[in-house]
């Protein structure tokens, strides 16, 4: 049997009316709001990313579409096999339009002002009606594999230009600080109509030969009074350089830069004549003030003209393609080797034997290879 209060509460619940005399009255319920606004949900459906086909990507790149170019480079840099396959298909379609740019590698010690120099140099090229692409390689953390990718923020003028394309890429642990896919990214930029490609490296190191092996002209930026701590890396890098530019040659530092130019020029004459038959030289410049930028560009054009005339330009590109093929083949063979079933376990077993002194190095390597 229901009590009077229960009867009142039930009547109020059924009617949806409030009885101020009863503590058991139930107010009418309110429907829950949707988790996502119907408008936003419909908008998401409308703006959902459409899968771009290989042909659409290739056509977009050839027409100069920067969004398609960025998407293609992202596919190139991806470690997913499905993305790599798609990237290769795009490259195959655009390859006939590749190879019509001047490829410039720029390296130098950390703090030499590479980004500032490229900003000034690139602005000068834009004034000369060139289209410039900058592939800036950022160092990746050995711990997290992450990268800051801050070069684009340091090149504010170029970032805003319609005729400039800046793509920071992580080195991803690649030897010499050069991303493994940099060459393919360079090809895509050439297909998109950029007539000048700059590859900025992480810094000076023993393996900067990777940059040298994919560009036409190699520019080394140096500082005046860098000190003896750099002597260990100077010789190898200087032998590869087609031009040495002493940067920050302004203000009170200008006399020191001029003196350094003379010293480097004298040192360059001690090296044997390179195969290109181009005599490397030294000059001064200022990334901030723009001093000497026009002279550097004239020297680059002079180098291109000289090497095209004597046949080295075409021969060098052929050699670079051959080196690229051999390097990629080695990487593929290594990857295939380590992906074999049970190979990781065999390697760990060999390591354990070596550490316990139960076997020899060559014996274990031979066993793994077999």
Short mmCIF file of N, CA and C in Angstrom, two decimals, residues 200-323:
data_model
loop_
_atom_site.label_atom_id
_atom_site.label_comp_id
_atom_site.label_asym_id
_atom_site.label_seq_id
_atom_site.Cartn_x
_atom_site.Cartn_y
_atom_site.Cartn_z
N UNK A 200 70.68 22.78 -46.94
CA UNK A 200 71.42 23.26 -45.76
C UNK A 200 71.64 22.09 -44.81
N UNK A 201 72.88 21.85 -44.45
CA UNK A 201 73.19 20.71 -43.59
C UNK A 201 73.18 21.11 -42.12
N UNK A 202 73.25 20.09 -41.26
CA UNK A 202 73.27 20.31 -39.82
C UNK A 202 74.49 21.10 -39.40
N UNK A 203 75.63 20.74 -39.93
CA UNK A 203 76.89 21.38 -39.56
C UNK A 203 78.02 20.64 -40.21
N UNK A 204 79.23 20.95 -39.83
CA UNK A 204 80.38 20.32 -40.44
C UNK A 204 80.67 18.99 -39.76
N UNK A 205 80.95 17.98 -40.55
CA UNK A 205 81.28 16.67 -40.01
C UNK A 205 81.96 15.83 -41.07
N UNK A 206 82.47 14.71 -40.66
CA UNK A 206 83.23 13.86 -41.57
C UNK A 206 82.38 13.39 -42.74
N UNK A 207 81.07 13.22 -42.52
CA UNK A 207 80.21 12.63 -43.54
C UNK A 207 79.41 13.67 -44.33
N UNK A 208 79.88 14.91 -44.38
CA UNK A 208 79.22 15.90 -45.22
C UNK A 208 79.41 15.57 -46.69
N UNK A 209 80.17 14.53 -46.98
CA UNK A 209 80.31 14.06 -48.35
C UNK A 209 78.97 13.66 -48.93
N UNK A 210 78.01 13.33 -48.06
CA UNK A 210 76.67 12.98 -48.56
C UNK A 210 76.02 14.17 -49.26
N UNK A 211 76.23 15.36 -48.72
CA UNK A 211 75.69 16.56 -49.36
C UNK A 211 76.44 16.81 -50.66
N UNK A 212 77.74 16.69 -50.58
CA UNK A 212 78.59 16.93 -51.75
C UNK A 212 78.21 15.99 -52.90
N UNK A 213 77.72 14.81 -52.56
CA UNK A 213 77.41 13.82 -53.59
C UNK A 213 76.03 14.00 -54.21
N UNK A 214 75.32 15.09 -53.87
CA UNK A 214 74.00 15.31 -54.47
C UNK A 214 73.80 16.73 -54.97
N UNK A 215 74.87 17.55 -54.96
CA UNK A 215 74.73 18.94 -55.41
C UNK A 215 75.75 19.24 -56.51
N UNK A 216 75.50 20.35 -57.21
CA UNK A 216 76.43 20.80 -58.25
C UNK A 216 77.53 21.67 -57.67
N UNK A 217 77.18 22.47 -56.67
CA UNK A 217 78.11 23.44 -56.11
C UNK A 217 78.09 23.33 -54.59
N UNK A 218 79.28 23.29 -54.00
CA UNK A 218 79.39 23.10 -52.56
C UNK A 218 80.00 24.34 -51.92
N UNK A 219 79.21 25.01 -51.07
CA UNK A 219 79.63 26.25 -50.42
C UNK A 219 79.90 26.01 -48.95
N UNK A 220 81.08 26.39 -48.52
CA UNK A 220 81.47 26.24 -47.11
C UNK A 220 81.51 27.60 -46.45
N UNK A 221 80.69 27.80 -45.43
CA UNK A 221 80.69 29.04 -44.67
C UNK A 221 81.62 28.89 -43.47
N UNK A 222 82.47 29.88 -43.28
CA UNK A 222 83.43 29.85 -42.17
C UNK A 222 83.37 31.16 -41.40
N UNK A 223 83.99 31.15 -40.22
CA UNK A 223 84.08 32.35 -39.39
C UNK A 223 85.53 32.75 -39.23
N UNK A 224 85.78 34.02 -39.11
CA UNK A 224 87.14 34.50 -38.87
C UNK A 224 87.52 34.19 -37.43
N UNK A 225 88.75 33.71 -37.23
CA UNK A 225 89.23 33.43 -35.88
C UNK A 225 88.50 32.30 -35.21
N UNK A 226 88.14 31.25 -35.98
CA UNK A 226 87.40 30.13 -35.40
C UNK A 226 88.24 29.34 -34.42
N UNK A 227 89.56 29.36 -34.58
CA UNK A 227 90.42 28.70 -33.61
C UNK A 227 90.92 27.35 -34.08
N UNK A 228 91.92 26.83 -33.38
CA UNK A 228 92.55 25.58 -33.76
C UNK A 228 91.65 24.37 -33.53
N UNK A 229 90.55 24.55 -32.79
CA UNK A 229 89.70 23.40 -32.52
C UNK A 229 89.04 22.86 -33.78
N UNK A 230 89.06 23.64 -34.85
CA UNK A 230 88.43 23.21 -36.09
C UNK A 230 89.43 22.65 -37.10
N UNK A 231 90.70 22.66 -36.77
CA UNK A 231 91.70 22.23 -37.74
C UNK A 231 91.48 20.79 -38.18
N UNK A 232 90.96 19.97 -37.28
CA UNK A 232 90.77 18.56 -37.60
C UNK A 232 89.78 18.33 -38.72
N UNK A 233 88.82 19.27 -38.90
CA UNK A 233 87.79 19.05 -39.91
C UNK A 233 88.01 19.93 -41.13
N UNK A 234 88.93 20.87 -41.06
CA UNK A 234 89.06 21.82 -42.16
C UNK A 234 89.54 21.17 -43.45
N UNK A 235 90.56 20.33 -43.37
CA UNK A 235 91.18 19.81 -44.58
C UNK A 235 90.18 19.05 -45.45
N UNK A 236 89.48 18.09 -44.87
CA UNK A 236 88.55 17.30 -45.66
C UNK A 236 87.43 18.12 -46.26
N UNK A 237 86.89 19.04 -45.49
CA UNK A 237 85.80 19.88 -45.99
C UNK A 237 86.32 20.86 -47.05
N UNK A 238 87.46 21.43 -46.81
CA UNK A 238 88.00 22.42 -47.75
C UNK A 238 88.31 21.79 -49.10
N UNK A 239 88.71 20.53 -49.10
CA UNK A 239 89.00 19.86 -50.36
C UNK A 239 87.74 19.65 -51.19
N UNK A 240 86.59 19.58 -50.52
CA UNK A 240 85.32 19.41 -51.25
C UNK A 240 84.72 20.74 -51.66
N UNK A 241 85.08 21.83 -51.00
CA UNK A 241 84.44 23.13 -51.22
C UNK A 241 84.80 23.72 -52.57
N UNK A 242 83.81 24.23 -53.27
CA UNK A 242 84.04 24.99 -54.50
C UNK A 242 84.22 26.47 -54.19
N UNK A 243 83.72 26.86 -53.02
CA UNK A 243 83.88 28.25 -52.58
C UNK A 243 83.81 28.29 -51.06
N UNK A 244 84.73 29.06 -50.46
CA UNK A 244 84.69 29.29 -49.02
C UNK A 244 84.28 30.74 -48.81
N UNK A 245 83.24 30.95 -48.02
CA UNK A 245 82.78 32.31 -47.73
C UNK A 245 82.90 32.57 -46.23
N UNK A 246 83.68 33.58 -45.88
CA UNK A 246 83.82 33.94 -44.48
C UNK A 246 82.65 34.87 -44.14
N UNK A 247 81.72 34.34 -43.35
CA UNK A 247 80.49 35.06 -43.04
C UNK A 247 80.72 36.04 -41.88
N UNK A 248 79.72 36.90 -41.66
CA UNK A 248 79.74 37.91 -40.61
C UNK A 248 80.89 38.89 -40.78
N UNK A 249 81.16 39.20 -42.06
CA UNK A 249 82.22 40.16 -42.38
C UNK A 249 81.64 41.57 -42.35
N UNK A 250 81.28 42.01 -41.14
CA UNK A 250 80.70 43.35 -40.99
C UNK A 250 81.14 43.95 -39.66
N UNK A 251 81.02 45.26 -39.55
CA UNK A 251 81.39 45.94 -38.31
C UNK A 251 82.84 45.73 -37.94
N UNK A 252 83.07 45.54 -36.65
CA UNK A 252 84.43 45.37 -36.15
C UNK A 252 85.07 44.07 -36.61
N UNK A 253 84.24 43.14 -37.06
CA UNK A 253 84.76 41.83 -37.48
C UNK A 253 85.25 41.83 -38.93
N UNK A 254 84.97 42.89 -39.67
CA UNK A 254 85.32 42.91 -41.10
C UNK A 254 86.83 42.76 -41.36
N UNK A 255 87.70 43.47 -40.64
CA UNK A 255 89.15 43.30 -40.90
C UNK A 255 89.63 41.87 -40.66
N UNK A 256 89.09 41.23 -39.64
CA UNK A 256 89.47 39.84 -39.35
C UNK A 256 88.99 38.90 -40.46
N UNK A 257 87.81 39.20 -40.99
CA UNK A 257 87.27 38.37 -42.07
C UNK A 257 88.11 38.52 -43.33
N UNK A 258 88.57 39.73 -43.61
CA UNK A 258 89.40 39.95 -44.80
C UNK A 258 90.73 39.20 -44.66
N UNK A 259 91.28 39.21 -43.47
CA UNK A 259 92.54 38.50 -43.23
C UNK A 259 92.34 36.99 -43.36
N UNK A 260 91.19 36.51 -42.86
CA UNK A 260 90.89 35.08 -42.96
C UNK A 260 90.71 34.67 -44.41
N UNK A 261 90.11 35.54 -45.21
CA UNK A 261 89.92 35.24 -46.64
C UNK A 261 91.25 35.00 -47.33
N UNK A 262 92.23 35.86 -47.05
CA UNK A 262 93.56 35.72 -47.65
C UNK A 262 94.20 34.39 -47.22
N UNK A 263 94.05 34.06 -45.95
CA UNK A 263 94.65 32.82 -45.44
C UNK A 263 94.02 31.59 -46.08
N UNK A 264 92.70 31.59 -46.20
CA UNK A 264 92.02 30.45 -46.81
C UNK A 264 92.34 30.35 -48.29
N UNK A 265 92.41 31.47 -48.96
CA UNK A 265 92.74 31.46 -50.39
C UNK A 265 94.13 30.87 -50.61
N UNK A 266 95.05 31.22 -49.75
CA UNK A 266 96.41 30.67 -49.86
C UNK A 266 96.40 29.16 -49.61
N UNK A 267 95.60 28.73 -48.63
CA UNK A 267 95.53 27.31 -48.31
C UNK A 267 94.91 26.52 -49.47
N UNK A 268 93.93 27.11 -50.15
CA UNK A 268 93.27 26.41 -51.25
C UNK A 268 94.23 26.15 -52.41
N UNK A 269 95.20 27.01 -52.59
CA UNK A 269 96.17 26.84 -53.68
C UNK A 269 97.11 25.67 -53.43
N UNK A 270 97.15 25.19 -52.19
CA UNK A 270 98.02 24.06 -51.87
C UNK A 270 97.41 22.73 -52.28
N UNK A 271 96.09 22.72 -52.49
CA UNK A 271 95.42 21.48 -52.86
C UNK A 271 95.58 21.22 -54.35
N UNK A 272 95.57 19.95 -54.77
CA UNK A 272 95.66 19.64 -56.20
C UNK A 272 94.42 20.13 -56.95
N UNK A 273 94.58 20.38 -58.23
CA UNK A 273 93.46 20.86 -59.04
C UNK A 273 92.34 19.82 -59.06
N UNK A 274 91.11 20.20 -58.73
CA UNK A 274 90.01 19.24 -58.74
C UNK A 274 89.65 18.80 -60.15
N UNK A 275 88.90 17.73 -60.23
CA UNK A 275 88.52 17.18 -61.53
C UNK A 275 87.67 18.15 -62.33
N UNK A 276 86.97 19.03 -61.65
CA UNK A 276 86.11 20.00 -62.34
C UNK A 276 86.90 21.07 -63.08
N UNK A 277 88.21 21.14 -62.83
CA UNK A 277 89.08 22.17 -63.42
C UNK A 277 88.71 23.59 -62.96
N UNK A 278 87.95 23.65 -61.90
CA UNK A 278 87.57 24.93 -61.30
C UNK A 278 88.49 25.21 -60.13
N UNK A 279 89.06 26.39 -60.09
CA UNK A 279 89.95 26.75 -58.98
C UNK A 279 89.12 27.28 -57.82
N UNK A 280 89.02 26.53 -56.72
CA UNK A 280 88.25 27.02 -55.58
C UNK A 280 88.84 28.32 -55.05
N UNK A 281 88.01 29.16 -54.53
CA UNK A 281 88.46 30.45 -54.00
C UNK A 281 87.73 30.79 -52.72
N UNK A 282 88.16 31.87 -52.11
CA UNK A 282 87.56 32.34 -50.85
C UNK A 282 87.07 33.77 -51.03
N UNK A 283 86.00 34.08 -50.31
CA UNK A 283 85.43 35.42 -50.36
C UNK A 283 84.85 35.76 -49.00
N UNK A 284 84.36 36.96 -48.84
CA UNK A 284 83.72 37.37 -47.59
C UNK A 284 82.27 37.76 -47.86
N UNK A 285 81.44 37.67 -46.82
CA UNK A 285 80.04 38.03 -46.98
C UNK A 285 79.44 38.37 -45.62
N UNK A 286 78.25 38.91 -45.67
CA UNK A 286 77.51 39.21 -44.44
C UNK A 286 76.06 38.84 -44.66
N UNK A 287 75.60 37.84 -43.92
CA UNK A 287 74.22 37.41 -44.05
C UNK A 287 73.24 38.47 -43.60
N UNK A 288 73.64 39.29 -42.63
CA UNK A 288 72.74 40.33 -42.11
C UNK A 288 72.67 41.52 -43.07
N UNK A 289 73.82 42.00 -43.49
CA UNK A 289 73.85 43.18 -44.36
C UNK A 289 73.72 42.87 -45.83
N UNK A 290 73.88 41.61 -46.22
CA UNK A 290 73.78 41.26 -47.63
C UNK A 290 75.05 41.53 -48.42
N UNK A 291 76.10 41.87 -47.72
CA UNK A 291 77.35 42.19 -48.41
C UNK A 291 77.96 40.92 -49.02
N UNK A 292 78.38 41.02 -50.27
CA UNK A 292 79.06 39.92 -50.94
C UNK A 292 78.14 38.85 -51.50
N UNK A 293 76.84 39.00 -51.32
CA UNK A 293 75.89 37.98 -51.79
C UNK A 293 75.89 37.92 -53.31
N UNK A 294 75.86 39.08 -53.96
CA UNK A 294 75.84 39.10 -55.43
C UNK A 294 77.11 38.49 -56.02
N UNK A 295 78.25 38.70 -55.35
CA UNK A 295 79.51 38.13 -55.82
C UNK A 295 79.49 36.61 -55.73
N UNK A 296 78.91 36.08 -54.67
CA UNK A 296 78.81 34.63 -54.50
C UNK A 296 77.96 34.03 -55.61
N UNK A 297 76.84 34.65 -55.94
CA UNK A 297 75.99 34.15 -57.00
C UNK A 297 76.70 34.18 -58.35
N UNK A 298 77.47 35.23 -58.60
CA UNK A 298 78.23 35.32 -59.86
C UNK A 298 79.26 34.19 -59.96
N UNK A 299 79.90 33.88 -58.83
CA UNK A 299 80.88 32.80 -58.82
C UNK A 299 80.20 31.44 -59.06
N UNK A 300 79.00 31.27 -58.51
CA UNK A 300 78.27 30.02 -58.73
C UNK A 300 77.92 29.87 -60.21
N UNK A 301 77.43 30.93 -60.82
CA UNK A 301 77.10 30.88 -62.24
C UNK A 301 78.35 30.64 -63.09
N UNK A 302 79.46 31.23 -62.68
CA UNK A 302 80.72 31.03 -63.39
C UNK A 302 81.14 29.57 -63.31
N UNK A 303 80.97 28.97 -62.12
CA UNK A 303 81.31 27.55 -61.94
C UNK A 303 80.43 26.67 -62.83
N UNK A 304 79.12 26.93 -62.85
CA UNK A 304 78.19 26.13 -63.65
C UNK A 304 78.56 26.23 -65.13
N UNK A 305 78.86 27.44 -65.58
CA UNK A 305 79.23 27.65 -66.98
C UNK A 305 80.52 26.90 -67.33
N UNK A 306 81.51 26.99 -66.43
CA UNK A 306 82.80 26.34 -66.66
C UNK A 306 82.66 24.82 -66.74
N UNK A 307 81.94 24.24 -65.78
CA UNK A 307 81.82 22.79 -65.72
C UNK A 307 80.91 22.23 -66.82
N UNK A 308 79.94 23.00 -67.26
CA UNK A 308 79.12 22.55 -68.39
C UNK A 308 79.92 22.55 -69.68
N UNK A 309 80.82 23.53 -69.80
CA UNK A 309 81.64 23.63 -71.00
C UNK A 309 82.64 22.48 -71.10
N UNK A 310 83.28 22.15 -69.97
CA UNK A 310 84.31 21.10 -70.01
C UNK A 310 83.75 19.69 -69.80
N UNK A 311 82.42 19.57 -69.64
CA UNK A 311 81.79 18.26 -69.54
C UNK A 311 81.70 17.68 -68.14
N UNK A 312 82.29 18.35 -67.16
CA UNK A 312 82.29 17.80 -65.80
C UNK A 312 80.90 17.82 -65.18
N UNK A 313 80.10 18.83 -65.52
CA UNK A 313 78.77 19.00 -64.93
C UNK A 313 77.92 17.75 -65.13
N UNK A 314 77.82 17.30 -66.39
CA UNK A 314 77.01 16.12 -66.70
C UNK A 314 77.63 14.86 -66.13
N UNK A 315 78.96 14.76 -66.21
CA UNK A 315 79.66 13.57 -65.70
C UNK A 315 79.48 13.45 -64.18
N UNK A 316 79.53 14.59 -63.49
CA UNK A 316 79.37 14.59 -62.04
C UNK A 316 77.99 14.11 -61.64
N UNK A 317 76.96 14.55 -62.35
CA UNK A 317 75.60 14.12 -62.03
C UNK A 317 75.42 12.63 -62.29
N UNK A 318 76.06 12.12 -63.32
CA UNK A 318 75.99 10.68 -63.59
C UNK A 318 76.65 9.89 -62.46
N UNK A 319 77.80 10.37 -62.00
CA UNK A 319 78.50 9.71 -60.89
C UNK A 319 77.67 9.76 -59.61
N UNK A 320 77.00 10.88 -59.38
CA UNK A 320 76.16 11.02 -58.19
C UNK A 320 74.99 10.05 -58.23
N UNK A 321 74.39 9.88 -59.40
CA UNK A 321 73.29 8.92 -59.53
C UNK A 321 73.79 7.50 -59.27
N UNK A 322 74.98 7.19 -59.76
CA UNK A 322 75.55 5.86 -59.53
C UNK A 322 75.81 5.62 -58.05
N UNK A 323 76.37 6.63 -57.37
CA UNK A 323 76.63 6.52 -55.94
C UNK A 323 75.34 6.37 -55.16
#
